[in-house]
Short mmCIF file of C-alpha atoms and ligand atoms in Angstrom, two decimals:
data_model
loop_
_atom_site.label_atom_id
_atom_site.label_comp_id
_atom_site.label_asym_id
_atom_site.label_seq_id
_atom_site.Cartn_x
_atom_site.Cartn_y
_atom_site.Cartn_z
CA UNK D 225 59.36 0.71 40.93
CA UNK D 226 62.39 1.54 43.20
CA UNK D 227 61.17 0.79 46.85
CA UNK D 228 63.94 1.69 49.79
CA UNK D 229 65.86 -1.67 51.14
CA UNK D 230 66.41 -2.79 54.80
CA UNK D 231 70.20 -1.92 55.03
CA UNK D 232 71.52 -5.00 57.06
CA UNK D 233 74.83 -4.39 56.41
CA UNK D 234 76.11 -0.77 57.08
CA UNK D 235 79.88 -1.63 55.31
CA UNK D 236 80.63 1.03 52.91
CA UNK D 237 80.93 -1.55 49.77
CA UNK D 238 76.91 -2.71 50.95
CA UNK D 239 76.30 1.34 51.57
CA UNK D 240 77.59 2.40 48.14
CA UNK D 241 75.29 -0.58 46.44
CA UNK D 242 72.51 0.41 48.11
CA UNK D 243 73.21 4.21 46.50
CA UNK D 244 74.07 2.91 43.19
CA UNK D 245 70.72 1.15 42.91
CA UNK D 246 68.87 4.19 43.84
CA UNK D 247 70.75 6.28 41.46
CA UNK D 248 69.87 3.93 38.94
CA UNK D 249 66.46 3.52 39.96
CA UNK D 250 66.15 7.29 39.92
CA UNK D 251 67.39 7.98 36.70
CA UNK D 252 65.02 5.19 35.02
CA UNK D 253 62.06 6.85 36.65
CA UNK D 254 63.05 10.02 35.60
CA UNK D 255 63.91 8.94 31.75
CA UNK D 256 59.88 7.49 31.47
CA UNK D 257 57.91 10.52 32.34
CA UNK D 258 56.21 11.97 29.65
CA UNK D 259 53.64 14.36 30.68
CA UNK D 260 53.28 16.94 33.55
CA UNK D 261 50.81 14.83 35.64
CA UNK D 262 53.55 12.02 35.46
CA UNK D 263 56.20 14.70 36.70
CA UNK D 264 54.25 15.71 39.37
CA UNK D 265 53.74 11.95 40.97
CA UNK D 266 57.53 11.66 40.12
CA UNK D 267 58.38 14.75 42.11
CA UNK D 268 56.02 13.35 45.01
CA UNK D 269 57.44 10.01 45.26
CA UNK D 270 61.40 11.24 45.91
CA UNK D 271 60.36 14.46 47.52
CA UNK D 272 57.51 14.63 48.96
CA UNK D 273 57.89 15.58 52.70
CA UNK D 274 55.59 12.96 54.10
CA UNK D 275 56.72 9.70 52.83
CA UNK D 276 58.67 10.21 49.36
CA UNK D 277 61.50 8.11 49.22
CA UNK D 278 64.68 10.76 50.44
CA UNK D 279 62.34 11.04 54.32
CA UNK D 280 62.17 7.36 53.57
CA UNK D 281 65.94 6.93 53.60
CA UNK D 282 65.74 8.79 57.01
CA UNK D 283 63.76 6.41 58.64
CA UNK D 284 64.91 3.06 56.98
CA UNK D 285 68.32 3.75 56.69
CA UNK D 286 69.50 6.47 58.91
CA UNK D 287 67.20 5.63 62.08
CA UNK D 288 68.49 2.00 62.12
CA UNK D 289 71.95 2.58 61.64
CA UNK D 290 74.53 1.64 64.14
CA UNK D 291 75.24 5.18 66.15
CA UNK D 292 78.95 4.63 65.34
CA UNK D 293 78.17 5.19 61.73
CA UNK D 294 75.19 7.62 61.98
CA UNK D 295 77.25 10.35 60.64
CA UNK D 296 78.50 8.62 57.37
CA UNK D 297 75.04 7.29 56.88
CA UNK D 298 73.97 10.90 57.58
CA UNK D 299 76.11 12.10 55.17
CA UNK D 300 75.30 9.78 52.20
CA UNK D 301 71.74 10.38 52.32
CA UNK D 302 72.27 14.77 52.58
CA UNK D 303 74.15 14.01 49.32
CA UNK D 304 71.92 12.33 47.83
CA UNK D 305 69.49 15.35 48.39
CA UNK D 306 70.06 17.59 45.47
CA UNK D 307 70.76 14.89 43.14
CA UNK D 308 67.10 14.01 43.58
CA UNK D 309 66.24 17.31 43.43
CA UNK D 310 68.69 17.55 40.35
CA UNK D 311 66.40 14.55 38.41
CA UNK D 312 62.99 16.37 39.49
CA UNK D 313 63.93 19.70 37.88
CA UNK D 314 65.42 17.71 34.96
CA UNK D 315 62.14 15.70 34.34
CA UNK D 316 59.99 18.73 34.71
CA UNK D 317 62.17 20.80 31.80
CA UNK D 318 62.10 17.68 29.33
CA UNK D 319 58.42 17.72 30.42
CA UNK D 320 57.84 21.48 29.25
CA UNK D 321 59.90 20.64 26.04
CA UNK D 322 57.73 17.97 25.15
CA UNK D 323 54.75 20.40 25.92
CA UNK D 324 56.29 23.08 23.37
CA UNK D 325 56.63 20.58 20.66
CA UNK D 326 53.02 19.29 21.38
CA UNK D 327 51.97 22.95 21.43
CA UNK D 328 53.99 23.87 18.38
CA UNK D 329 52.52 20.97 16.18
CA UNK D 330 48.82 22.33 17.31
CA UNK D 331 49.56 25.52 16.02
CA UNK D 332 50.17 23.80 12.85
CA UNK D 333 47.39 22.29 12.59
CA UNK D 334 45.30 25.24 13.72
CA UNK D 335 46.81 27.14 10.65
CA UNK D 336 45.77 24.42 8.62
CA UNK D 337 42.15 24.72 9.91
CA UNK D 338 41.98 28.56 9.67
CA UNK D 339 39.09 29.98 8.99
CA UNK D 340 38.43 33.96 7.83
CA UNK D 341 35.21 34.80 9.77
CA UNK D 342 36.03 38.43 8.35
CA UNK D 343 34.91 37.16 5.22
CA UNK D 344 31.14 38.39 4.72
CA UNK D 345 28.69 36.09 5.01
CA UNK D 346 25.60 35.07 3.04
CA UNK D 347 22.86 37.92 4.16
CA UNK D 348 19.00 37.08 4.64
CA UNK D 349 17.04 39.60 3.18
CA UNK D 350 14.35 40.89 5.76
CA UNK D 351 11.27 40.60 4.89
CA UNK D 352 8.72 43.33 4.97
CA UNK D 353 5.07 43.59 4.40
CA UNK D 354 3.22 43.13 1.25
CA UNK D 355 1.76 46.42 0.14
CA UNK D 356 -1.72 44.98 -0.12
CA UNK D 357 -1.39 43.85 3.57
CA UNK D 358 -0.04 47.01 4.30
CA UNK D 359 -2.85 48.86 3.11
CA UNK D 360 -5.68 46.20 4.59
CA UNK D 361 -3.78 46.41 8.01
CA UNK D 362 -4.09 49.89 7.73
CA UNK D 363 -7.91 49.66 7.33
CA UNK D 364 -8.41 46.83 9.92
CA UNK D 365 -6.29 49.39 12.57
CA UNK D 366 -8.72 52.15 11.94
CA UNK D 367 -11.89 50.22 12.68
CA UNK D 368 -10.31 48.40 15.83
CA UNK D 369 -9.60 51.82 17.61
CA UNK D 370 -13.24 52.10 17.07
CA UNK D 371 -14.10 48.97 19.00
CA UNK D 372 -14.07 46.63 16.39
CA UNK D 373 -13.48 42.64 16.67
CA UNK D 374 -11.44 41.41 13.62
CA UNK D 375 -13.31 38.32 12.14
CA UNK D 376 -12.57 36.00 9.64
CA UNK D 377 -14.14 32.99 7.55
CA UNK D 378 -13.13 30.53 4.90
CA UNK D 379 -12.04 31.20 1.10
CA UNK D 380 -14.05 28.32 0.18
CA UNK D 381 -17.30 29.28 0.86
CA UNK D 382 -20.78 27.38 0.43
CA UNK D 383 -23.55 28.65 -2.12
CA UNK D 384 -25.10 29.46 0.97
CA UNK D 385 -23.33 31.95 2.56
CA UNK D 386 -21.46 33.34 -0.28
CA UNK D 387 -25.06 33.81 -2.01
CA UNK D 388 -28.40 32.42 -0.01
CA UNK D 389 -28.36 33.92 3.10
CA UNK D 390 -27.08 37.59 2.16
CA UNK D 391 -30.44 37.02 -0.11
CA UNK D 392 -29.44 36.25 -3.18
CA UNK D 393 -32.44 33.76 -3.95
CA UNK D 394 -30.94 31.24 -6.62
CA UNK D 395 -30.70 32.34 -10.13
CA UNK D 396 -31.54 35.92 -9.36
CA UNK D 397 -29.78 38.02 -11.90
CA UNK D 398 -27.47 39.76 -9.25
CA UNK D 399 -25.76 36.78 -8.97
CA UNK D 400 -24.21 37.36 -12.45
CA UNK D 401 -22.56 40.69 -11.31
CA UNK D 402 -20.14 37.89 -9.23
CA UNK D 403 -18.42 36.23 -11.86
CA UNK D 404 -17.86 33.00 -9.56
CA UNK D 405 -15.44 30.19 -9.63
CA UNK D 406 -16.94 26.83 -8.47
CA UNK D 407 -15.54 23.63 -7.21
CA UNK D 408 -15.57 20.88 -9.65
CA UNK D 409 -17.92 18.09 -9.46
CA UNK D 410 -20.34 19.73 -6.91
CA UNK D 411 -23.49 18.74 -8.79
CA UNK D 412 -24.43 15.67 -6.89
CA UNK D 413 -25.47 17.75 -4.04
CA UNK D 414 -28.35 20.39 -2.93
CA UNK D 415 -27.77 23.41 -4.42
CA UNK D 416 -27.15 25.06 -1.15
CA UNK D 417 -24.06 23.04 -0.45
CA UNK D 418 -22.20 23.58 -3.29
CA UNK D 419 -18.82 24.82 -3.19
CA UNK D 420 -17.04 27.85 -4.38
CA UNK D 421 -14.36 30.13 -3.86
CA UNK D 422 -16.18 33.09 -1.86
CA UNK D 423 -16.55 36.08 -4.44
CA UNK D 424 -16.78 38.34 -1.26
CA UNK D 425 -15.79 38.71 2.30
CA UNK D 426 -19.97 39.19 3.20
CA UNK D 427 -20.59 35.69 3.78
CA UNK D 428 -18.70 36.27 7.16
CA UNK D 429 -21.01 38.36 8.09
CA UNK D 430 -23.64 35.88 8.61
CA UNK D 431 -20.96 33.49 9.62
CA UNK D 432 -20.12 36.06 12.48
CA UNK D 433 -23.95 36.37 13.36
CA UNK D 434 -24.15 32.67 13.89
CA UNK D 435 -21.62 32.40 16.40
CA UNK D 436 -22.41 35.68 18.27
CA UNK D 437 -26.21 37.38 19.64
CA UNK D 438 -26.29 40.55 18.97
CA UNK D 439 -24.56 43.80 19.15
CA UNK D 440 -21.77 42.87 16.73
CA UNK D 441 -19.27 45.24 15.90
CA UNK D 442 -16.84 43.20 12.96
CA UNK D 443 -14.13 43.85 10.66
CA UNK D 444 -13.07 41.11 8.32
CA UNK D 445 -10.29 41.23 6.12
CA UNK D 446 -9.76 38.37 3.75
CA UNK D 447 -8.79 37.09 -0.09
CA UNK D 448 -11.44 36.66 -2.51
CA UNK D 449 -12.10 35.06 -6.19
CA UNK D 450 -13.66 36.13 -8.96
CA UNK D 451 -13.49 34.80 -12.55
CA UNK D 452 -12.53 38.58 -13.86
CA UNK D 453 -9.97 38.60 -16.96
CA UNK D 454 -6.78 39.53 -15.99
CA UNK D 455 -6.21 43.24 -16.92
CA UNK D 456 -4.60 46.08 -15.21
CA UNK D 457 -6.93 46.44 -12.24
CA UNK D 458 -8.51 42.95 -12.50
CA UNK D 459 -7.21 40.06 -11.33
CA UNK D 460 -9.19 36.69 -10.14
CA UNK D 461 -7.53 36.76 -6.85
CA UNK D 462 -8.30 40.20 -4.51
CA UNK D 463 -8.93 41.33 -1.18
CA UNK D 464 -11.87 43.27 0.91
CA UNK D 465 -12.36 44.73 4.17
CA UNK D 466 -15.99 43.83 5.03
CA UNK D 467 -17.41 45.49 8.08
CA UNK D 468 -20.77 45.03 10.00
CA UNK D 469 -22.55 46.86 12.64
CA UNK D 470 -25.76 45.34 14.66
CA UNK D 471 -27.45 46.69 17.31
CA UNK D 472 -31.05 48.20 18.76
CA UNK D 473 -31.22 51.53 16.92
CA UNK D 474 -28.50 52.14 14.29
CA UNK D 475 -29.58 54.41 11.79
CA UNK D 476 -28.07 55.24 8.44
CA UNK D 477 -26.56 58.35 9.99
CA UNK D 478 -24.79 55.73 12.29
CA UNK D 479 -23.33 53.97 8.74
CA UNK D 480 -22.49 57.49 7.24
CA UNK D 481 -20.72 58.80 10.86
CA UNK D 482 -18.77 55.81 11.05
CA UNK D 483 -17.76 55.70 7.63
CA UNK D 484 -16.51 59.39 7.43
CA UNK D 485 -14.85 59.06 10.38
CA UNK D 486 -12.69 55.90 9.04
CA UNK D 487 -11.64 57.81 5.87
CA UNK D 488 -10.40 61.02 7.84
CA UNK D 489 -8.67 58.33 9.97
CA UNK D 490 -6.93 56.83 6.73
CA UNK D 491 -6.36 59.79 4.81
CA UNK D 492 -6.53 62.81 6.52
CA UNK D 493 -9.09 65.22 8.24
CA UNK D 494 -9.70 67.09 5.33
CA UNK D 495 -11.16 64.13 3.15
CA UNK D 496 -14.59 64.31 2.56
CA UNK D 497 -16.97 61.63 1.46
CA UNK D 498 -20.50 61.30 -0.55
CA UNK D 499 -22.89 58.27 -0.82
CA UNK D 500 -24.77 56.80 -4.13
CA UNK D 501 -27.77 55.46 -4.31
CA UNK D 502 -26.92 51.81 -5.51
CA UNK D 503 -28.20 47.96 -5.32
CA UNK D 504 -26.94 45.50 -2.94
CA UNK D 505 -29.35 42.45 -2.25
CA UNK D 506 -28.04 42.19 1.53
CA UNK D 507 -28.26 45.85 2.06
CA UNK D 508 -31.78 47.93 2.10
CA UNK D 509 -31.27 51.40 1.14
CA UNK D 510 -27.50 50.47 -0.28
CA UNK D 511 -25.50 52.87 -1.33
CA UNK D 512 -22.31 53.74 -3.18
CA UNK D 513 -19.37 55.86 -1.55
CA UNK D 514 -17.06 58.24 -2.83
CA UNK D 515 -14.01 59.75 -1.12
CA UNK D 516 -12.90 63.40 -2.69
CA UNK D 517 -9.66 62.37 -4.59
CA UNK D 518 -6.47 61.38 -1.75
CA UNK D 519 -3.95 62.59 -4.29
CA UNK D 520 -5.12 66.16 -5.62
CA UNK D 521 -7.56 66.70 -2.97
CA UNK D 522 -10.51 67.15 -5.46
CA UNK D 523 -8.91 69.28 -8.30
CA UNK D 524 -9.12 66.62 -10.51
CA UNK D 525 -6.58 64.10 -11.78
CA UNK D 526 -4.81 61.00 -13.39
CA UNK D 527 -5.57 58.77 -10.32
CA UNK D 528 -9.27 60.07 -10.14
CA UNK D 529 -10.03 60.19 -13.43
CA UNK D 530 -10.01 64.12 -13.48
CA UNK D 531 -13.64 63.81 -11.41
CA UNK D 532 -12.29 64.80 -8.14
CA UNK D 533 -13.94 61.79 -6.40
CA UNK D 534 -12.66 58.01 -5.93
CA UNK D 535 -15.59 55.25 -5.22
CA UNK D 536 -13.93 52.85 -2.39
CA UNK D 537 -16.57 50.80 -1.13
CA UNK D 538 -20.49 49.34 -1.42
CA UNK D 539 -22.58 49.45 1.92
CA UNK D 540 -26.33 50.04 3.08
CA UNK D 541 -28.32 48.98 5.85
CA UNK D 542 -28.49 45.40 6.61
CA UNK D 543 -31.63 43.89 4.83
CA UNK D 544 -34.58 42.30 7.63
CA UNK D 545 -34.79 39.41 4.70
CA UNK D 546 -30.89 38.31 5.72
CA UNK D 547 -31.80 38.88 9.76
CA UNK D 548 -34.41 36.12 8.78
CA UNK D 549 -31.75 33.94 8.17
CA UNK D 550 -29.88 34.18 11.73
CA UNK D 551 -33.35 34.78 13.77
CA UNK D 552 -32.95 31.59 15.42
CA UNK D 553 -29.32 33.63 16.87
CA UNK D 554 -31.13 36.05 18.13
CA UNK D 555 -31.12 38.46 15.25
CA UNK D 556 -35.08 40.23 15.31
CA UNK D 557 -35.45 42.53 12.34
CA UNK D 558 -38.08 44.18 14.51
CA UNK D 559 -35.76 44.80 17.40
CA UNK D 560 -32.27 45.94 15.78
CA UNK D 561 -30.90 47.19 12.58
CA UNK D 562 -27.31 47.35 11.46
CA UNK D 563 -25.26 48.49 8.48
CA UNK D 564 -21.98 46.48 6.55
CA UNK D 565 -19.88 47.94 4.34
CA UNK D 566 -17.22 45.85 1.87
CA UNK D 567 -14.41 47.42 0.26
CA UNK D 568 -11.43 46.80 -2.46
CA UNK D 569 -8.13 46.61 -0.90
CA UNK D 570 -5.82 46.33 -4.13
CA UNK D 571 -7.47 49.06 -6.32
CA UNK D 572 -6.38 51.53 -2.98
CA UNK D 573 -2.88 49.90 -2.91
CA UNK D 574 -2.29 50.46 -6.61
CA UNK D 575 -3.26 54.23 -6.22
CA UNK D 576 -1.44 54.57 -3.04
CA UNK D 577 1.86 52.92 -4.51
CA UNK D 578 1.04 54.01 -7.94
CA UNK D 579 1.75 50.48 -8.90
CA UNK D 580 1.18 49.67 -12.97
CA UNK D 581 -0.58 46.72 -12.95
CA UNK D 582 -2.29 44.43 -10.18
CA UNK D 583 -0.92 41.55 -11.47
CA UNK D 584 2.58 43.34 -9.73
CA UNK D 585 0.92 42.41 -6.45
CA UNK D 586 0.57 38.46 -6.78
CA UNK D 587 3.57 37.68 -9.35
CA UNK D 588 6.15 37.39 -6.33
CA UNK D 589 8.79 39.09 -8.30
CA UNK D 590 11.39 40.08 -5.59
CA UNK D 591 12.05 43.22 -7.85
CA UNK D 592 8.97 44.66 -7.45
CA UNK D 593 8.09 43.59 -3.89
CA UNK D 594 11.50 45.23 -2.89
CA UNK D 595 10.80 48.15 -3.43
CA UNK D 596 8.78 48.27 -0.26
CA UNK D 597 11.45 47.50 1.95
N1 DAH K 767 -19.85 42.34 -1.07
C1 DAH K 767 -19.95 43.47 -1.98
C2 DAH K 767 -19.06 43.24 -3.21
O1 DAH K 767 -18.17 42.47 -3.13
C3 DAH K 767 -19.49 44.75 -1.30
C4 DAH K 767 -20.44 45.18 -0.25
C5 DAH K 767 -21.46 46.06 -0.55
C6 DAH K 767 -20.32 44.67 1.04
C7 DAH K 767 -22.33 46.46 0.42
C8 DAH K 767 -21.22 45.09 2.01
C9 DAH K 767 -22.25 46.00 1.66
O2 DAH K 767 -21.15 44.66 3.27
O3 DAH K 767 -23.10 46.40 2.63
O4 DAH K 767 -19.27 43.81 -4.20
#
């Protein structure tokens, strides 16, 4: 790198050296920059006002210099001026060129790399709620504006809960009217603790009673199993809405009130609803009830078999024989009563969505559940 020489000798052959070697120095330095940060400490190091090398020459050649010859020194160096200057704008266009070619084969390569975001993508379908959910939501919603708690319990269930303690004493015939599906190789153990896939959502009733004194106010949605042939409004899989009401006091009027009330919430004011005497062994009376028919209003049609009525759910009165089994919770069949209800959630989807077949509802055929959308 060019650094400015003591001039000792101020003839003109040692002056014009001295600028001949700068000159050359300047155009070397000049010819090796290759990038704009390199200009700019080129530019700096002849120009710069501080100490680049033409304020040098001021003070290490002029300053020095005999007075007789101040003025040709003087001279030299003002000439020398805006041929640095001449260099520094030269460097910084070859600079700029470079830059353009740079920039140039970049947009090449860019090109190559294009990409058409215009193009459409691959869509996700959203996904929407299975009608059967749809329906049981529906259900759960109503009985939660009443105060409800929403409660659940296992799909594997225990003899016990699915059967004993809603008093079904073992091998009683009602027991057949659940066509249950047990867990293999169960037989080693007490009958009590055999497993099974819950043929109702009831069980959580007691299951709710153990964890809670009473009042309870409960609404339990859930899958159940059944060993039912598959046909058009059979399938083993299905789902229930189970409710149960305990407290001092509550009266069949209480079950019947509540009841009526839920339907008009679900279909509509003018829906009116009649109970049948019927057989429940967790439920003393039980009883059987009927809504007048959601789609013709009670005329009579297809969807209600042309009786004007549509049976949606089992309930009664809780039985004091299945408060004997939570006593020890706090549950005193002297002291409070209660009523539970359980009802079919598919057979009320297939009507609603006048759906063929409830095998439709647990195939998983994307044609058929897209129609909901
Ligand atoms: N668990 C009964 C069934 O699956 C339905 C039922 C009837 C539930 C009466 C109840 C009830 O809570 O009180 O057939």
């Amino acid at each position: 790198m060019y650094i400015v020489p003591k001039l000792d000798d101020y003839s003109p052959e040692a002056l014009d050296r001295a600028v001949t070697e700068l000159r050359q120095a300047l155009s070397r330095e000049e010819a090796s920059i290759s990038s704009q940060s390199e200009w700019k400490e080129f530019r700096d190091r002849w120009l710069a006002r501080k100490n680049g090398i033409l304020t040098q020459l001021n003070n290490v050649w002029l300053k020095p210099s005999p007075p007789d010859l101040k003025r040709t020194v003087g001279q030299v160096i003002n000439a020398l001026h805006p041929e640095i200057e001449h260099f520094v704008m030269n460097g910084q266009s070859r600079v700029e060129d470079i830059r353009t070619v740079l920039g140039s084969l970049s947009k090449d390569i860019l090109a190559s790399e294009r990409l058409d975001i215009t193009l459409p993508g691959i869509r996700r379908p959203i996904g929407v709620k299975h009608p059967v959910l749809r329906v049981m939501d529906e259900i759960v919603a109503v009985f939660k504006a009443m105060g409800y708690s929403v409660g659940k319990g296992p799909e594997v269930e225990t003899d016990y809960y699915n059967f004993e303690s809603l008093n079904f004493p073992p091998n009683h015939p009602a027991r057949d009217t659940q066509d249950t599906l047990f867990i293999a190789g169960q037989e080693g153990k007490p009958a009590r603790d055999r497993l099974m896939l819950r043929t109702h959502t009831s069980p959580v009733q007691i299951r709710t009673m153990e964890q809670q004194p009473p009042p309870v106010r409960i609404i339990i949605p859930g899958k159940v199993h059944r060993n039912d042939p598959l046909d058009a409004t059979h399938s083993p899989v299905f789902h229930q809405v189970e409710g149960l009401a305990v407290d001092t006091n509550i009266t069949f009027c209480d079950l019947k009130g509540t009841l009526d009330h839920a339907m008009k919430a679900l279909f509509g004011s003018s829906v009116k609803t009649r109970f049948y005497p019927s057989f429940f062994p967790f439920t003393e009376p039980s009883a059987d009830m009927q809504v007048s028919c959601i789609f013709c209003g009670g005329k009579g049609c297809r969807k209600c078999k042309f009786s004007g009525w549509i049976e949606l759910l089992g309930c009664g009165m809780v039985d004091p024989n299945v408060f004997e089994f939570v006593k020890q919770y706090g549950y005193d069949s002297s002291k409070i009563s209660g009523f539970a209800f359980g009802m079919g959630v598919d057979r009320l989807a297939l009507l609603k969505y006048e759906v063929e077949g409830i095998q439709m509802f647990f195939e998983g055929d994307v044609r058929f559940l897209e129609q909901f959308a």
